[in-house]
Structure formats: C-alpha cells, structure tokens
Amino acid sequence: LTFFVDDLRLMIISQKSESSYRWIILFLACFMLVGPYYCFDIPAALKTQLKSYFGSPDDFEFDFSLLYTLYSAPNVGCIYLSID
C-alpha cells in the first residue's frame, strides 16, 4: 500500500508539471489580488478622491488619519489575539 501511495503522489506531481493552464490561473489569481490590496490596504491611495468628495474641510487631515487608525487598529489587535 505504501508503494501505491508513493506512486500515486509521483503521478500527481508529474501531471501538475505538464499542465499549461496552471500558469494562466496563477497569473489571473495574482492579477486579481492587486486591486483589493491597493484599495483596502493602502487608504492613502484614496486620499485625493476623499478630499475632493468632502470638499476639503479644515480638519480633513485629522479625520483622514483617524480613518486610517480605525482601519488599522483591529489588524494590530488580531496579532495579539492569535498568539498562543
């Protein structure tokens, strides 16, 4: 039974290396993650759009920094909660 499992693993590995669709799927997966990471992980990318939308109030810089802090603070807290 051990030889059969090893042969099956070898067969699966050799089949993966012959597939050309894996490169297309890998490229599409990487390409589709660029937008969400750019918009959600970097709120500074939306700063000019938010400033024009809100009409440049006097305390915009403070409000934008507060938005960035409120967005990032739970991510910092999750690190401390995940430590065993």
PDB file of C-alpha atoms in Angstrom:
ATOM      1  CA  LEU A   1       0.000   0.000   0.000  1.00  0.00           C
ATOM      2  CA  THR A   2       2.893   2.383   0.712  1.00  0.00           C
ATOM      3  CA  PHE A   3       4.316   1.858  -2.767  1.00  0.00           C
ATOM      4  CA  PHE A   4       0.911   2.595  -4.287  1.00  0.00           C
ATOM      5  CA  VAL A   5       0.597   5.881  -2.352  1.00  0.00           C
ATOM      6  CA  ASP A   6       4.123   6.935  -3.343  1.00  0.00           C
ATOM      7  CA  ASP A   7       3.438   6.062  -6.992  1.00  0.00           C
ATOM      8  CA  LEU A   8       0.168   7.980  -6.868  1.00  0.00           C
ATOM      9  CA  ARG A   9       1.919  11.069  -5.440  1.00  0.00           C
ATOM     10  CA  LEU A  10       4.593  10.844  -8.119  1.00  0.00           C
ATOM     11  CA  MET A  11       1.915  10.549 -10.810  1.00  0.00           C
ATOM     12  CA  ILE A  12       0.049  13.612  -9.456  1.00  0.00           C
ATOM     13  CA  ILE A  13       3.266  15.656  -9.305  1.00  0.00           C
ATOM     14  CA  SER A  14       4.185  14.720 -12.872  1.00  0.00           C
ATOM     15  CA  GLN A  15       0.676  15.598 -14.091  1.00  0.00           C
ATOM     16  CA  LYS A  16       0.874  19.043 -12.482  1.00  0.00           C
ATOM     17  CA  SER A  17       4.115  19.879 -14.231  1.00  0.00           C
ATOM     18  CA  GLU A  18       2.643  19.077 -17.670  1.00  0.00           C
ATOM     19  CA  SER A  19      -0.364  21.370 -17.309  1.00  0.00           C
ATOM     20  CA  SER A  20      -0.107  24.729 -19.071  1.00  0.00           C
ATOM     21  CA  TYR A  21      -3.297  26.108 -17.507  1.00  0.00           C
ATOM     22  CA  ARG A  22      -1.626  26.447 -14.132  1.00  0.00           C
ATOM     23  CA  TRP A  23       0.409  29.442 -15.345  1.00  0.00           C
ATOM     24  CA  ILE A  24      -2.712  31.189 -16.636  1.00  0.00           C
ATOM     25  CA  ILE A  25      -4.554  30.556 -13.379  1.00  0.00           C
ATOM     26  CA  LEU A  26      -1.552  31.722 -11.351  1.00  0.00           C
ATOM     27  CA  PHE A  27      -1.305  34.947 -13.374  1.00  0.00           C
ATOM     28  CA  LEU A  28      -5.041  35.638 -13.070  1.00  0.00           C
ATOM     29  CA  ALA A  29      -5.018  34.959  -9.317  1.00  0.00           C
ATOM     30  CA  CYS A  30      -2.102  37.346  -8.783  1.00  0.00           C
ATOM     31  CA  PHE A  31      -3.584  39.987 -11.073  1.00  0.00           C
ATOM     32  CA  MET A  32      -6.984  39.880  -9.375  1.00  0.00           C
ATOM     33  CA  LEU A  33      -5.409  40.490  -5.954  1.00  0.00           C
ATOM     34  CA  VAL A  34      -3.704  43.727  -6.983  1.00  0.00           C
ATOM     35  CA  GLY A  35      -6.852  45.880  -6.853  1.00  0.00           C
ATOM     36  CA  PRO A  36      -8.148  44.867  -3.431  1.00  0.00           C
ATOM     37  CA  TYR A  37      -4.712  45.159  -1.816  1.00  0.00           C
ATOM     38  CA  TYR A  38      -4.183  48.565  -3.393  1.00  0.00           C
ATOM     39  CA  CYS A  39      -7.555  49.950  -2.294  1.00  0.00           C
ATOM     40  CA  PHE A  40      -8.073  48.211   1.045  1.00  0.00           C
ATOM     41  CA  ASP A  41      -4.555  48.008   2.437  1.00  0.00           C
ATOM     42  CA  ILE A  42      -3.454  51.492   1.405  1.00  0.00           C
ATOM     43  CA  PRO A  43      -6.144  54.057   2.275  1.00  0.00           C
ATOM     44  CA  ALA A  44      -3.695  56.776   1.246  1.00  0.00           C
ATOM     45  CA  ALA A  45      -4.401  55.806  -2.352  1.00  0.00           C
ATOM     46  CA  LEU A  46      -7.901  57.243  -1.949  1.00  0.00           C
ATOM     47  CA  LYS A  47      -6.836  60.434  -0.180  1.00  0.00           C
ATOM     48  CA  THR A  48      -7.261  62.792  -3.138  1.00  0.00           C
ATOM     49  CA  GLN A  49     -10.639  61.293  -4.035  1.00  0.00           C
ATOM     50  CA  LEU A  50     -11.870  61.616  -0.457  1.00  0.00           C
ATOM     51  CA  LYS A  51     -10.561  65.158  -0.202  1.00  0.00           C
ATOM     52  CA  SER A  52     -12.434  66.221  -3.337  1.00  0.00           C
ATOM     53  CA  TYR A  53     -15.578  64.362  -2.195  1.00  0.00           C
ATOM     54  CA  PHE A  54     -15.671  66.026   1.232  1.00  0.00           C
ATOM     55  CA  GLY A  55     -14.790  69.449  -0.160  1.00  0.00           C
ATOM     56  CA  SER A  56     -11.536  69.933   1.789  1.00  0.00           C
ATOM     57  CA  PRO A  57     -12.813  70.729   5.277  1.00  0.00           C
ATOM     58  CA  ASP A  58     -10.378  72.296   7.742  1.00  0.00           C
ATOM     59  CA  ASP A  59      -9.940  69.133   9.803  1.00  0.00           C
ATOM     60  CA  PHE A  60      -9.646  66.731   6.843  1.00  0.00           C
ATOM     61  CA  GLU A  61      -6.109  65.640   7.731  1.00  0.00           C
ATOM     62  CA  PHE A  62      -7.189  64.730  11.250  1.00  0.00           C
ATOM     63  CA  ASP A  63     -10.260  62.884  10.004  1.00  0.00           C
ATOM     64  CA  PHE A  64      -8.254  61.019   7.386  1.00  0.00           C
ATOM     65  CA  SER A  65      -5.656  59.986   9.961  1.00  0.00           C
ATOM     66  CA  LEU A  66      -8.428  58.857  12.276  1.00  0.00           C
ATOM     67  CA  LEU A  67      -9.947  56.813   9.442  1.00  0.00           C
ATOM     68  CA  TYR A  68      -6.585  55.182   8.773  1.00  0.00           C
ATOM     69  CA  THR A  69      -6.134  54.454  12.500  1.00  0.00           C
ATOM     70  CA  LEU A  70      -9.589  52.939  12.873  1.00  0.00           C
ATOM     71  CA  TYR A  71      -8.941  50.847   9.791  1.00  0.00           C
ATOM     72  CA  SER A  72      -5.570  49.531  11.002  1.00  0.00           C
ATOM     73  CA  ALA A  73      -6.154  49.125  14.751  1.00  0.00           C
ATOM     74  CA  PRO A  74      -8.154  45.868  14.522  1.00  0.00           C
ATOM     75  CA  ASN A  75      -5.382  44.321  12.424  1.00  0.00           C
ATOM     76  CA  VAL A  76      -2.867  45.086  15.159  1.00  0.00           C
ATOM     77  CA  GLY A  77      -5.204  43.658  17.788  1.00  0.00           C
ATOM     78  CA  CYS A  78      -5.629  40.428  15.820  1.00  0.00           C
ATOM     79  CA  ILE A  79      -1.901  39.775  16.100  1.00  0.00           C
ATOM     80  CA  TYR A  80      -2.063  39.836  19.894  1.00  0.00           C
ATOM     81  CA  LEU A  81      -5.155  37.636  19.968  1.00  0.00           C
ATOM     82  CA  SER A  82      -3.576  35.000  17.742  1.00  0.00           C
ATOM     83  CA  ILE A  83      -0.520  34.442  19.933  1.00  0.00           C
ATOM     84  CA  ASP A  84      -0.775  31.145  21.817  1.00  0.00           C
TER      85      ASP A  84
END
